[in-house]
């Protein structure tokens, strides 16, 4: 009997193609939108986390500016000096190494070619800490680092723009008034999670950067790498204590600098992407709701025709329970078809978008199931309840329904 | 069933629509008996309650007061689902507006009562084909109602009424939407069922001509039976 009912429901669905398609469409769009949005959102979130973790979970970043002022508010807080970097290396046992970091945006020129890029002052320890190998040339020599010679290491994007595919090592480029020799080429890293090109960079020894470009002895930021197996939390506390002492912050005063570990940065970044995912999901949920309203409209519009149909069925001897079962099964079959198409379409959209944005494809079974269930519930409610009202009428009233 | 009881008996049946000032007494104490094998026409001016009486006989509607006995069983004692079973097993309907499922083929329309009887697919199809050929629609099994003429649609409806082997066919203005020639064909079909198979037929009509096909005429006025006997012309159309 149940197979008979399902067969009849499927028959009824195909007999009224237009109504069925319109009903299913609402479910399909709603389910597909939710699944695509949430999947892409979660994919980009896990991409951010992965990117940060690639930098190394044993990395700490030390920035001027208190937590409450927001990290990076250098204008308020005093900048670090190279001596601070050395102090961290010398005085904190669990630290493997530390590197200074300062950057500015400049135009680099080679022959007729020019490009605006990020110029970073640092040293070899930075490249080691973040594990960034060279594909051509060499790192800075220690004499170049100490004397502040005009040499640089360039990223792949800068090489493409200035040199094309030729070997840049040994050439000299111009950064405003500074002429410097290219000694190395960094391995291509690609875009970061926020779409910034990590290879669009020129690295100089920090002393060269301070003397010839920034004109001061400031270090905007320090990268500290903690020895393997040593607690980053412990290292962080030690660095905080050392910096408070060096910056003469008296007891009770807040820090005017911030030490962040990668876990915190990852949490912060994935917090941002979670907000975005939430927003997108809200938009998708609205479209699911609109889909539901669409289903409701189609079902209500067809109620006149269906009420007469119910009257006919009751007149030839159908019990209300049998009529209701038919309508319930019809609504479920429609919702299931719509839900499945929606899932497939949503996942396909998500795969397409993930490829386009170069993020991992991260389907969430809970969201897939939830969207499916919601559409099924909407379909059943709006398919079933008008039918139930009609099936409870006296048959003659259902037959007379205009 | 005790065969002493008439097939259908109305005792002072009333049906009142609305309340107070707006009250309409569609049926106002109608009494009659109908025996198995009869061909009864129910006539009367509009508003006389003839269609209401038909809907009550068909258990499509419930009376306000009075008693309706079917095979001696008071229908008021049956619940909704039991009345559905009564319709399914003992009654066949033919309506003025045909009341076919618009998107289903003739065959599927005729099969419909058997689905609810739980008859298997193969048997259902065979019996529906037989019923359709009996009403002269062989070769039109797969047409939908919109592809059939009014007369043909009404034949489909008659086949649907017949297929469950009912005790009585209830025809409410079966020729109301048809021209004279088609009307005559439908009436011949109903008469044939009555003559050859002893099928009980109760028909509501407002056309004197059609009533002449019946054995017996119940004439209703203002919700009451005013005259009950031979048709005016003596049933000479047979």
Coordinates of C-alpha atoms in Angstrom, one line a residue:
Chain A
X1 CA 0.0 0.0 0.0
X2 CA 2.8 2.4 0.8
X3 CA 4.5 1.6 -2.5
X4 CA 1.2 2.2 -4.3
X5 CA 0.9 5.5 -2.5
X6 CA 4.4 6.6 -3.5
X7 CA 3.8 5.5 -7.0
X8 CA 0.6 7.5 -7.2
X9 CA 2.4 10.5 -5.7
X10 CA 5.2 10.4 -8.2
X11 CA 2.6 10.0 -11.0
X12 CA 0.7 13.1 -9.7
X13 CA 3.9 15.0 -9.5
X14 CA 4.8 14.3 -13.1
X15 CA 1.2 14.8 -14.3
X16 CA 1.5 18.4 -13.1
X17 CA 5.0 19.3 -14.3
X18 CA 4.7 23.1 -14.1
X19 CA 3.5 23.2 -10.5
X20 CA 6.0 20.6 -9.4
X21 CA 8.9 22.4 -11.1
X22 CA 8.0 25.7 -9.5
X23 CA 7.6 24.1 -6.1
X24 CA 10.9 22.3 -6.4
X25 CA 12.7 25.4 -7.6
X26 CA 12.1 27.2 -4.3
X27 CA 13.6 24.4 -2.4
X28 CA 16.5 23.9 -4.8
X29 CA 17.6 27.6 -4.7
X30 CA 17.3 27.8 -0.9
X31 CA 19.2 24.7 -0.2
X32 CA 21.9 25.3 -2.8
X33 CA 22.4 28.9 -1.6
X34 CA 22.9 27.9 2.0
X35 CA 25.2 25.0 1.3
X36 CA 27.3 27.0 -1.2
X37 CA 27.7 30.0 1.1
X38 CA 28.5 28.0 4.3
X39 CA 30.9 25.6 2.5
X40 CA 32.9 28.5 0.9
X41 CA 32.9 30.4 4.2
X42 CA 34.2 27.4 6.1
X43 CA 36.7 26.7 3.4
X44 CA 38.2 30.2 3.5
X45 CA 38.2 30.0 7.3
X46 CA 40.2 26.8 7.4
X47 CA 42.5 28.3 4.7
X48 CA 43.3 31.2 6.9
X49 CA 44.1 28.9 9.8
X50 CA 46.3 26.8 7.6
X51 CA 48.2 29.8 6.3
X52 CA 48.9 31.1 9.7
X53 CA 50.0 27.7 10.9
X54 CA 52.3 27.4 7.9
X55 CA 54.2 30.4 9.4
X56 CA 54.9 28.1 12.3
X57 CA 53.1 27.7 15.5
X58 CA 56.3 28.5 17.4
X59 CA 56.5 32.1 16.1
X60 CA 55.7 35.0 18.3
X61 CA 55.2 38.5 17.0
X62 CA 56.1 41.5 19.2
X63 CA 54.5 44.8 18.2
X64 CA 54.4 48.2 19.8
X65 CA 51.0 49.4 21.1
X66 CA 49.0 47.9 23.9
X67 CA 46.2 45.3 23.4
X68 CA 43.6 47.9 24.3
X69 CA 45.0 50.4 21.9
X70 CA 45.1 47.7 19.2
X71 CA 48.3 46.2 18.0
X72 CA 50.3 48.2 15.4
X73 CA 49.4 51.6 16.7
X74 CA 53.0 52.6 16.4
X75 CA 52.3 56.3 16.4
X76 CA 51.4 56.2 20.1
X77 CA 53.9 53.7 21.4
X78 CA 57.6 53.9 21.2
X79 CA 59.1 51.7 18.5
X80 CA 61.6 48.9 19.2
X81 CA 65.3 49.1 18.4
X82 CA 67.8 46.5 17.1
X83 CA 69.1 46.2 20.7
X84 CA 65.7 44.8 21.8
X85 CA 66.1 42.0 19.2
X86 CA 69.5 41.1 20.6
X87 CA 68.2 41.4 24.2
X88 CA 65.5 38.8 23.4
X89 CA 68.0 36.4 21.9
X90 CA 70.6 36.8 24.6
X91 CA 68.4 36.9 27.7
X92 CA 65.5 34.5 27.0
X93 CA 66.7 30.9 27.1
X94 CA 63.7 29.3 25.3
X95 CA 64.1 31.5 22.2
X96 CA 65.7 30.0 19.2
X97 CA 66.1 33.2 17.3
X98 CA 64.5 36.6 16.7
X99 CA 64.4 39.0 13.7
X100 CA 63.6 42.6 13.3
X101 CA 61.0 43.7 10.7
X102 CA 60.1 47.0 9.2
X103 CA 58.4 47.8 6.0
X104 CA 57.2 50.5 3.6
X105 CA 55.7 50.8 0.2
X106 CA 58.1 52.0 -2.6
X107 CA 58.6 52.0 -6.4
X108 CA 61.3 49.7 -7.7
X109 CA 62.9 50.5 -11.1
X110 CA 65.0 48.3 -13.4
X111 CA 65.7 49.8 -16.8
X112 CA 62.4 50.9 -18.4
X113 CA 60.4 48.6 -16.0
X114 CA 59.0 49.8 -12.6
X115 CA 56.7 48.4 -10.0
X116 CA 55.3 49.5 -6.6
X117 CA 56.0 47.0 -4.0
X118 CA 56.6 46.3 -0.3
X119 CA 60.1 47.0 0.8
X120 CA 61.0 45.1 4.0
X121 CA 64.0 45.7 6.3
X122 CA 65.0 42.5 8.1
X123 CA 67.7 39.9 8.2
X124 CA 68.4 36.2 7.4
X125 CA 67.0 35.2 10.7
X126 CA 63.5 36.2 9.5
X127 CA 63.8 34.0 6.4
X128 CA 64.8 31.1 8.7
X129 CA 62.1 31.7 11.3
X130 CA 59.3 31.7 8.8
X131 CA 61.0 29.0 6.7
X132 CA 61.2 30.9 3.4
X133 CA 63.9 29.3 1.1
X134 CA 65.6 31.0 -1.9
X135 CA 65.5 29.5 -5.4
X136 CA 68.3 31.6 -6.8
X137 CA 71.3 33.4 -5.4
X138 CA 72.1 33.6 -1.7
X139 CA 71.0 35.1 1.6
X140 CA 72.6 38.3 3.0
X141 CA 76.2 37.9 4.0
X142 CA 76.9 38.8 7.7
X143 CA 79.1 41.7 6.5
X144 CA 76.3 43.0 4.4
X145 CA 73.9 42.9 7.4
X146 CA 76.3 44.6 9.8
X147 CA 77.6 47.2 7.4
X148 CA 74.2 47.9 5.8
X149 CA 75.2 47.4 2.3
X150 CA 72.8 48.0 -0.6
X151 CA 71.9 44.5 -1.5
X152 CA 68.4 42.9 -1.8
X153 CA 66.5 39.7 -2.1
X154 CA 63.4 39.9 -4.3
X155 CA 60.1 38.0 -4.4
X156 CA 58.8 36.2 -7.5
X157 CA 56.2 38.8 -8.4
X158 CA 58.8 41.6 -8.4
X159 CA 61.1 39.5 -10.6
X160 CA 58.3 38.9 -13.1
X161 CA 57.5 42.6 -13.3
X162 CA 61.1 43.8 -13.6
X163 CA 63.0 41.0 -15.2
X164 CA 60.5 38.7 -16.7
X165 CA 61.8 35.1 -16.6
X166 CA 65.5 36.1 -16.7
X167 CA 67.9 35.6 -13.8
X168 CA 67.8 38.7 -11.7
X169 CA 70.8 37.8 -9.5
X170 CA 73.7 40.3 -10.0
X171 CA 71.4 43.0 -11.6
X172 CA 71.0 46.3 -9.8
X173 CA 67.6 47.9 -9.2
X174 CA 66.7 51.4 -8.0
X175 CA 64.6 52.1 -5.0
X176 CA 64.1 55.9 -5.1
X177 CA 67.7 57.2 -4.5
X178 CA 69.0 53.8 -3.4
X179 CA 70.7 51.6 -6.0
X180 CA 71.0 48.0 -4.8
X181 CA 72.2 44.7 -6.1
X182 CA 69.9 41.7 -6.3
X183 CA 71.6 38.8 -4.5
X184 CA 68.7 36.3 -4.2
X185 CA 65.3 35.3 -5.3
X186 CA 62.7 34.0 -2.9
X187 CA 60.6 30.9 -3.6
X188 CA 57.1 31.8 -4.8
X189 CA 54.5 31.6 -2.0
X190 CA 51.3 32.7 -3.7
X191 CA 48.5 34.8 -2.3
X192 CA 47.7 34.9 1.4
X193 CA 44.3 34.1 2.6
X194 CA 43.2 37.7 2.2
X195 CA 44.4 37.9 -1.4
X196 CA 47.5 39.9 -0.8
X197 CA 50.4 38.8 -2.9
X198 CA 53.1 37.6 -0.6
X199 CA 55.7 37.4 -3.4
X200 CA 55.3 41.2 -4.1
X201 CA 58.2 42.0 -1.8
X202 CA 61.8 43.2 -1.7
X203 CA 63.9 42.4 1.3
X204 CA 66.9 44.6 2.5
X205 CA 69.2 44.2 5.5
X206 CA 67.5 46.1 8.3
X207 CA 70.5 48.5 8.7
X208 CA 70.3 49.4 5.0
X209 CA 66.6 49.9 5.4
X210 CA 67.0 52.2 8.5
X211 CA 69.8 54.3 7.0
X212 CA 68.8 54.7 3.4
X213 CA 65.0 54.4 3.5
X214 CA 63.3 55.1 6.9
X215 CA 66.0 57.4 8.1
X216 CA 65.7 56.3 11.7
X217 CA 66.7 53.3 13.8
X218 CA 63.2 51.9 14.5
X219 CA 62.2 48.3 14.3
X220 CA 58.4 48.1 13.6
X221 CA 58.0 44.6 14.7
X222 CA 60.0 41.6 15.9
X223 CA 59.5 37.9 14.9
X224 CA 60.6 35.5 17.6
X225 CA 60.9 31.8 17.0
X226 CA 60.7 29.6 20.1
X227 CA 62.8 26.4 20.4
X228 CA 61.1 23.2 19.5
X229 CA 59.5 21.6 22.5
X230 CA 59.6 24.9 24.6
X231 CA 56.4 26.5 25.7
X232 CA 55.4 29.5 23.6
X233 CA 53.3 30.8 26.5
X234 CA 56.3 30.7 28.8
X235 CA 58.4 32.5 26.2
X236 CA 55.7 35.0 25.7
X237 CA 55.6 35.8 29.5
X238 CA 59.4 36.1 29.5
X239 CA 59.4 38.5 26.6
X240 CA 56.7 40.6 28.2
X241 CA 58.7 40.9 31.4
X242 CA 61.9 41.7 29.5
X243 CA 60.2 44.4 27.4
X244 CA 58.5 46.0 30.4
X245 CA 61.9 46.3 32.0
X246 CA 63.6 47.6 28.9
X247 CA 60.8 50.1 28.2
X248 CA 60.7 51.1 31.9
X249 CA 57.1 50.4 32.5
X250 CA 56.4 50.7 36.2
X251 CA 54.2 48.2 38.1
X252 CA 50.5 48.7 37.6
X253 CA 50.9 50.4 34.2
X254 CA 49.6 48.6 31.1
X255 CA 52.0 47.2 28.5
X256 CA 52.6 49.6 25.6
X257 CA 53.5 46.6 23.3
X258 CA 51.8 43.3 22.4
X259 CA 53.2 39.8 22.1
X260 CA 51.0 37.6 19.9
X261 CA 51.5 34.0 19.2
X262 CA 50.2 32.4 16.0
X263 CA 47.4 30.7 17.8
X264 CA 46.1 34.2 18.7
X265 CA 46.5 35.5 15.2
X266 CA 44.8 32.4 13.8
X267 CA 42.0 32.9 16.2
X268 CA 41.7 36.6 15.3
X269 CA 41.7 35.9 11.6
X270 CA 39.3 33.0 11.7
X271 CA 37.1 35.2 13.9
X272 CA 36.9 37.6 11.0
X273 CA 36.1 34.9 8.5
X274 CA 33.6 33.5 10.9
X275 CA 31.8 36.8 10.9
X276 CA 31.8 36.8 7.1
X277 CA 30.6 33.3 7.0
X278 CA 27.8 34.2 9.5
X279 CA 26.8 37.2 7.3
X280 CA 26.7 35.0 4.1
X281 CA 24.8 32.3 5.9
X282 CA 22.3 34.9 7.1
X283 CA 21.8 36.0 3.4
X284 CA 21.5 32.3 2.4
X285 CA 19.0 31.6 5.2
X286 CA 16.9 34.5 3.9
X287 CA 17.0 32.9 0.5
X288 CA 15.9 29.6 2.0
X289 CA 13.1 31.4 3.7
X290 CA 12.1 33.1 0.4
X291 CA 12.2 29.6 -1.2
X292 CA 9.9 28.4 1.5
X293 CA 7.5 31.2 0.8
X294 CA 7.6 30.3 -2.8
X295 CA 6.6 26.8 -2.0
X296 CA 3.8 28.1 0.2
X297 CA 2.4 30.3 -2.6
X298 CA 2.4 27.5 -5.2
X299 CA 0.8 25.1 -2.8
X300 CA -1.9 27.7 -1.8
X301 CA -2.6 28.7 -5.4
X302 CA -3.2 25.0 -6.3
X303 CA -5.4 24.5 -3.3
X304 CA -8.6 25.2 -5.3
X305 CA -7.9 22.6 -7.9
X306 CA -6.7 20.2 -5.2
X307 CA -9.8 20.8 -3.0
X308 CA -12.0 19.6 -5.9
X309 CA -9.7 16.7 -6.4
X310 CA -10.0 15.8 -2.7
X311 CA -13.8 16.0 -3.0
X312 CA -13.7 13.6 -6.0
X313 CA -11.5 11.2 -4.1
X314 CA -13.7 11.3 -1.0
X315 CA -16.9 10.8 -3.2
X316 CA -15.5 7.6 -4.8
X317 CA -14.8 6.2 -1.3
X318 CA -11.4 7.4 -0.2
X319 CA -11.1 7.8 3.6
X320 CA -9.6 11.2 4.7
X321 CA -6.6 9.3 6.1
X322 CA -5.8 7.9 2.6
X323 CA -6.2 11.3 1.0
X324 CA -3.9 12.8 3.6
X325 CA -1.3 10.1 3.2
X326 CA -1.3 10.8 -0.5
X327 CA -0.7 14.5 -0.1
X328 CA 1.9 14.0 2.6
X329 CA 3.8 11.5 0.5
X330 CA 3.5 13.9 -2.5
X331 CA 4.9 16.8 -0.4
X332 CA 7.7 14.6 0.9
X333 CA 8.7 13.3 -2.5
X334 CA 8.8 16.8 -3.9
X335 CA 10.8 18.2 -1.0
X336 CA 13.3 15.3 -1.2
X337 CA 13.8 15.7 -4.9
X338 CA 14.2 19.5 -4.5
X339 CA 16.5 19.0 -1.5
X340 CA 18.7 16.5 -3.3
X341 CA 19.0 18.7 -6.4
X342 CA 19.8 21.6 -4.1
X343 CA 22.5 19.7 -2.3
X344 CA 24.2 18.6 -5.5
X345 CA 23.9 22.2 -7.0
X346 CA 25.1 23.8 -3.8
X347 CA 28.1 21.5 -3.5
X348 CA 29.0 22.0 -7.2
X349 CA 28.8 25.8 -6.7
X350 CA 31.0 25.4 -3.6
X351 CA 33.6 23.3 -5.5
X352 CA 33.6 25.8 -8.3
X353 CA 34.0 28.8 -6.0
X354 CA 36.7 27.0 -3.9
X355 CA 38.7 26.3 -7.0
X356 CA 38.3 29.9 -8.1
X357 CA 39.4 31.3 -4.7
X358 CA 42.0 28.6 -4.2
X359 CA 40.6 27.6 -0.8
X360 CA 39.9 24.0 0.4
X361 CA 36.5 22.5 -0.3
X362 CA 35.0 22.0 3.2
X363 CA 31.5 20.6 3.1
X364 CA 29.8 20.6 6.5
X365 CA 27.4 17.7 6.9
X366 CA 25.4 19.4 9.6
X367 CA 24.7 22.4 7.3
X368 CA 23.8 20.1 4.4
X369 CA 21.5 18.1 6.6
X370 CA 20.0 21.2 8.2
X371 CA 19.2 22.9 4.9
X372 CA 17.7 19.7 3.6
X373 CA 15.6 19.2 6.7
X374 CA 14.4 22.8 6.7
X375 CA 13.2 22.6 3.1
X376 CA 11.5 19.2 3.7
X377 CA 9.7 20.7 6.7
X378 CA 8.6 23.7 4.7
X379 CA 7.4 21.5 1.8
X380 CA 5.5 19.2 4.1
X381 CA 3.9 21.9 6.1
X382 CA 2.6 23.9 3.1
X383 CA 1.7 20.8 1.1
X384 CA 0.1 18.9 3.9
X385 CA -1.9 21.4 6.0
X386 CA -4.1 22.9 3.2
X387 CA -4.8 19.3 2.1
X388 CA -5.7 18.4 5.7
X389 CA -8.2 21.3 5.9
X390 CA -9.8 20.1 2.6
X391 CA -9.9 16.5 3.7
X392 CA -11.8 17.4 6.8
X393 CA -14.6 19.1 4.8
X394 CA -17.8 17.3 4.0
X395 CA -17.2 15.9 0.6
X396 CA -19.9 18.0 -1.0
X397 CA -18.2 21.2 0.2
X398 CA -14.9 20.1 -1.3
X399 CA -16.6 19.2 -4.6
X400 CA -18.4 22.6 -4.7
X401 CA -15.2 24.5 -4.0
X402 CA -14.6 27.0 -6.8
Chain B
X1 CA -28.2 -7.3 5.8
X2 CA -31.9 -8.1 6.4
X3 CA -33.5 -8.0 3.0
X4 CA -36.8 -7.0 4.5
X5 CA -35.4 -3.5 4.9
X6 CA -35.6 -1.2 1.8
X7 CA -32.4 -0.2 0.1
X8 CA -32.9 3.5 1.1
X9 CA -35.3 5.0 3.5
X10 CA -35.8 8.7 4.4
X11 CA -37.8 9.4 7.6
X12 CA -38.7 13.0 8.1
X13 CA -35.2 14.1 6.9
X14 CA -34.4 17.8 7.2
X15 CA -31.4 19.8 6.2
X16 CA -31.1 23.3 7.4
X17 CA -28.4 25.7 6.2
X18 CA -27.6 28.9 8.2
X19 CA -29.1 30.1 11.4
X20 CA -31.8 32.4 12.7
X21 CA -33.0 35.0 10.1
X22 CA -30.8 33.5 7.4
X23 CA -32.0 30.0 7.9
X24 CA -32.7 28.0 4.8
X25 CA -34.7 24.8 5.0
X26 CA -33.3 22.9 2.0
X27 CA -35.1 19.7 3.1
X28 CA -38.0 20.0 5.5
X29 CA -39.2 16.6 6.6
X30 CA -38.9 14.4 3.4
X31 CA -39.9 10.8 3.6
X32 CA -39.6 8.0 1.0
X33 CA -38.4 4.5 0.4
X34 CA -36.5 3.2 -2.5
X35 CA -36.1 -0.6 -3.2
X36 CA -33.4 -2.4 -5.0
X37 CA -33.8 -2.5 -8.8
X38 CA -35.8 0.7 -9.1
X39 CA -35.1 3.6 -11.5
X40 CA -36.2 6.7 -9.6
X41 CA -36.2 10.3 -10.9
X42 CA -36.3 13.1 -8.3
X43 CA -37.7 16.3 -9.8
X44 CA -38.8 19.7 -8.5
X45 CA -38.4 23.4 -9.1
X46 CA -35.1 24.9 -8.2
X47 CA -34.7 25.2 -4.4
X48 CA -37.0 22.3 -3.8
X49 CA -34.2 20.3 -2.2
X50 CA -33.8 17.6 -4.8
X51 CA -30.0 18.0 -5.0
X52 CA -29.7 18.2 -1.2
X53 CA -31.7 14.9 -1.0
X54 CA -29.2 13.4 -3.4
X55 CA -26.2 14.5 -1.5
X56 CA -27.7 13.1 1.7
X57 CA -28.4 9.8 0.0
X58 CA -24.8 9.8 -1.2
X59 CA -23.5 10.5 2.3
X60 CA -21.6 13.5 0.9
X61 CA -23.5 15.6 3.4
X62 CA -25.2 15.0 6.8
X63 CA -28.8 15.7 7.6
X64 CA -29.8 18.2 10.4
X65 CA -32.6 16.0 11.7
X66 CA -34.6 13.0 10.8
X67 CA -33.4 9.5 9.9
X68 CA -31.7 8.0 6.8
X69 CA -31.5 4.2 6.7
X70 CA -29.4 2.4 4.2
X71 CA -30.2 -1.3 4.1
X72 CA -31.9 -0.6 7.4
X73 CA -28.8 0.8 9.0
X74 CA -29.1 4.4 10.3
X75 CA -26.4 6.3 8.5
X76 CA -26.2 8.9 11.4
X77 CA -24.7 6.1 13.5
X78 CA -21.7 5.8 11.1
X79 CA -18.7 8.0 11.6
X80 CA -16.8 9.8 8.8
X81 CA -14.6 6.9 7.9
X82 CA -17.4 4.4 7.9
X83 CA -19.5 6.7 5.6
X84 CA -16.4 6.7 3.3
X85 CA -16.5 2.9 3.3
X86 CA -20.2 3.0 2.6
X87 CA -19.6 5.2 -0.5
X88 CA -16.7 3.0 -1.5
X89 CA -18.6 -0.3 -1.4
X90 CA -22.3 0.5 -2.1
X91 CA -22.6 3.8 -4.0
X92 CA -21.6 5.1 -7.4
X93 CA -21.8 8.8 -8.3
X94 CA -22.5 10.5 -11.6
X95 CA -22.4 14.3 -11.4
X96 CA -23.7 17.1 -13.6
X97 CA -20.1 18.5 -13.9
X98 CA -18.6 15.0 -14.4
X99 CA -16.1 15.6 -11.6
X100 CA -13.2 13.8 -13.3
X101 CA -9.6 14.3 -12.3
X102 CA -8.5 16.8 -15.0
X103 CA -5.0 15.6 -15.5
X104 CA -5.6 11.8 -15.3
X105 CA -6.6 9.7 -18.3
X106 CA -10.0 8.1 -18.7
X107 CA -8.5 4.8 -17.6
X108 CA -6.9 6.3 -14.4
X109 CA -10.2 8.1 -13.6
X110 CA -12.1 4.8 -13.8
X111 CA -9.5 3.0 -11.7
X112 CA -9.7 5.5 -8.9
X113 CA -12.4 3.7 -6.7
X114 CA -10.5 0.4 -7.0
X115 CA -7.3 2.0 -5.7
X116 CA -9.1 2.8 -2.5
X117 CA -10.6 -0.7 -2.4
X118 CA -7.0 -2.1 -2.5
X119 CA -7.4 -3.9 -5.8
X120 CA -4.1 -4.8 -7.4
X121 CA -2.8 -3.0 -10.5
X122 CA -3.3 -5.6 -13.1
X123 CA -6.8 -6.4 -12.0
X124 CA -7.6 -2.8 -11.7
X125 CA -6.6 -2.1 -15.2
X126 CA -8.5 -5.0 -16.6
X127 CA -11.7 -4.1 -14.8
X128 CA -11.4 -0.4 -15.9
X129 CA -10.9 -1.4 -19.5
X130 CA -14.0 -3.6 -19.3
X131 CA -16.0 -0.8 -17.7
X132 CA -14.9 1.6 -20.4
X133 CA -15.8 -0.7 -23.2
X134 CA -19.2 -1.3 -21.5
X135 CA -19.9 2.4 -21.8
X136 CA -18.7 2.5 -25.4
X137 CA -15.3 4.2 -24.9
X138 CA -13.1 1.5 -26.2
X139 CA -10.0 3.1 -27.8
X140 CA -10.3 6.3 -25.7
X141 CA -8.7 4.9 -22.5
X142 CA -5.7 7.2 -22.6
X143 CA -7.5 10.4 -23.4
X144 CA -7.7 13.0 -20.7
X145 CA -11.1 14.6 -19.9
X146 CA -10.2 17.8 -21.9
X147 CA -9.7 15.5 -25.0
X148 CA -13.2 14.0 -24.7
X149 CA -16.6 15.5 -25.5
X150 CA -19.1 16.2 -22.7
X151 CA -21.0 13.0 -23.4
X152 CA -17.8 10.9 -23.4
X153 CA -16.7 12.5 -20.1
X154 CA -20.0 11.5 -18.6
X155 CA -19.5 8.0 -19.9
X156 CA -16.2 7.9 -18.1
X157 CA -18.0 9.0 -15.0
X158 CA -20.6 6.3 -15.4
X159 CA -17.8 3.7 -15.9
X160 CA -16.2 5.0 -12.7
X161 CA -19.5 4.7 -10.8
X162 CA -20.0 1.2 -12.1
X163 CA -16.6 -0.3 -11.5
X164 CA -17.0 -0.9 -7.8
X165 CA -20.2 -2.9 -8.4
X166 CA -22.3 -0.6 -6.3
X167 CA -25.8 -1.2 -5.0
X168 CA -27.1 2.0 -6.4
X169 CA -26.0 4.7 -8.9
X170 CA -26.7 8.3 -7.8
X171 CA -26.9 10.6 -10.8
X172 CA -27.2 14.3 -10.1
X173 CA -28.4 16.0 -13.3
X174 CA -26.3 13.7 -15.4
X175 CA -27.5 15.3 -18.7
X176 CA -27.5 18.9 -17.3
X177 CA -24.5 19.9 -19.4
X178 CA -25.3 17.9 -22.5
X179 CA -27.3 18.4 -25.7
X180 CA -30.3 16.4 -26.7
X181 CA -28.5 13.7 -28.7
X182 CA -25.8 13.1 -26.1
X183 CA -28.5 13.2 -23.3
X184 CA -30.4 10.5 -25.0
X185 CA -27.3 8.4 -25.3
X186 CA -26.5 8.7 -21.6
X187 CA -30.1 7.9 -20.6
X188 CA -30.1 4.9 -22.9
X189 CA -26.9 3.7 -21.1
X190 CA -28.4 4.2 -17.7
X191 CA -31.7 2.4 -18.7
X192 CA -29.7 -0.5 -20.1
X193 CA -27.9 -0.9 -16.8
X194 CA -31.2 -0.9 -15.0
X195 CA -33.0 -3.3 -17.4
X196 CA -30.2 -5.7 -18.0
X197 CA -28.3 -5.8 -14.7
X198 CA -31.0 -4.7 -12.3
X199 CA -28.9 -1.7 -11.2
X200 CA -30.7 0.6 -8.9
X201 CA -30.6 4.2 -10.3
X202 CA -31.6 7.4 -8.5
X203 CA -31.4 10.4 -10.7
X204 CA -32.0 14.1 -10.0
X205 CA -33.2 16.1 -13.0
X206 CA -35.2 19.2 -13.9
X207 CA -36.0 18.0 -17.4
X208 CA -39.4 16.4 -17.8
X209 CA -38.0 14.5 -20.8
X210 CA -35.3 12.8 -18.8
X211 CA -37.7 11.8 -16.0
X212 CA -39.8 9.9 -18.6
X213 CA -37.0 7.3 -18.7
X214 CA -37.6 6.4 -15.0
X215 CA -40.1 4.0 -13.5
X216 CA -41.0 6.3 -10.7
X217 CA -41.0 10.0 -10.1
X218 CA -40.6 11.7 -6.8
X219 CA -41.8 15.3 -7.1
X220 CA -40.4 17.7 -4.5
X221 CA -41.5 21.2 -3.5
X222 CA -40.1 23.3 -0.6
X223 CA -38.1 20.5 0.8
X224 CA -41.0 18.0 1.0
X225 CA -42.2 15.1 -1.2
X226 CA -45.3 16.4 -2.9
X227 CA -46.1 13.5 -5.2
X228 CA -44.6 10.0 -5.6
X229 CA -45.6 7.8 -8.4
X230 CA -45.4 7.1 -12.1
X231 CA -43.8 9.8 -14.3
X232 CA -46.3 12.2 -15.9
X233 CA -46.1 10.4 -19.2
X234 CA -46.1 7.0 -17.6
X235 CA -42.4 6.4 -18.2
X236 CA -43.1 6.0 -21.9
X237 CA -39.5 6.7 -23.1
X238 CA -38.3 3.3 -22.2

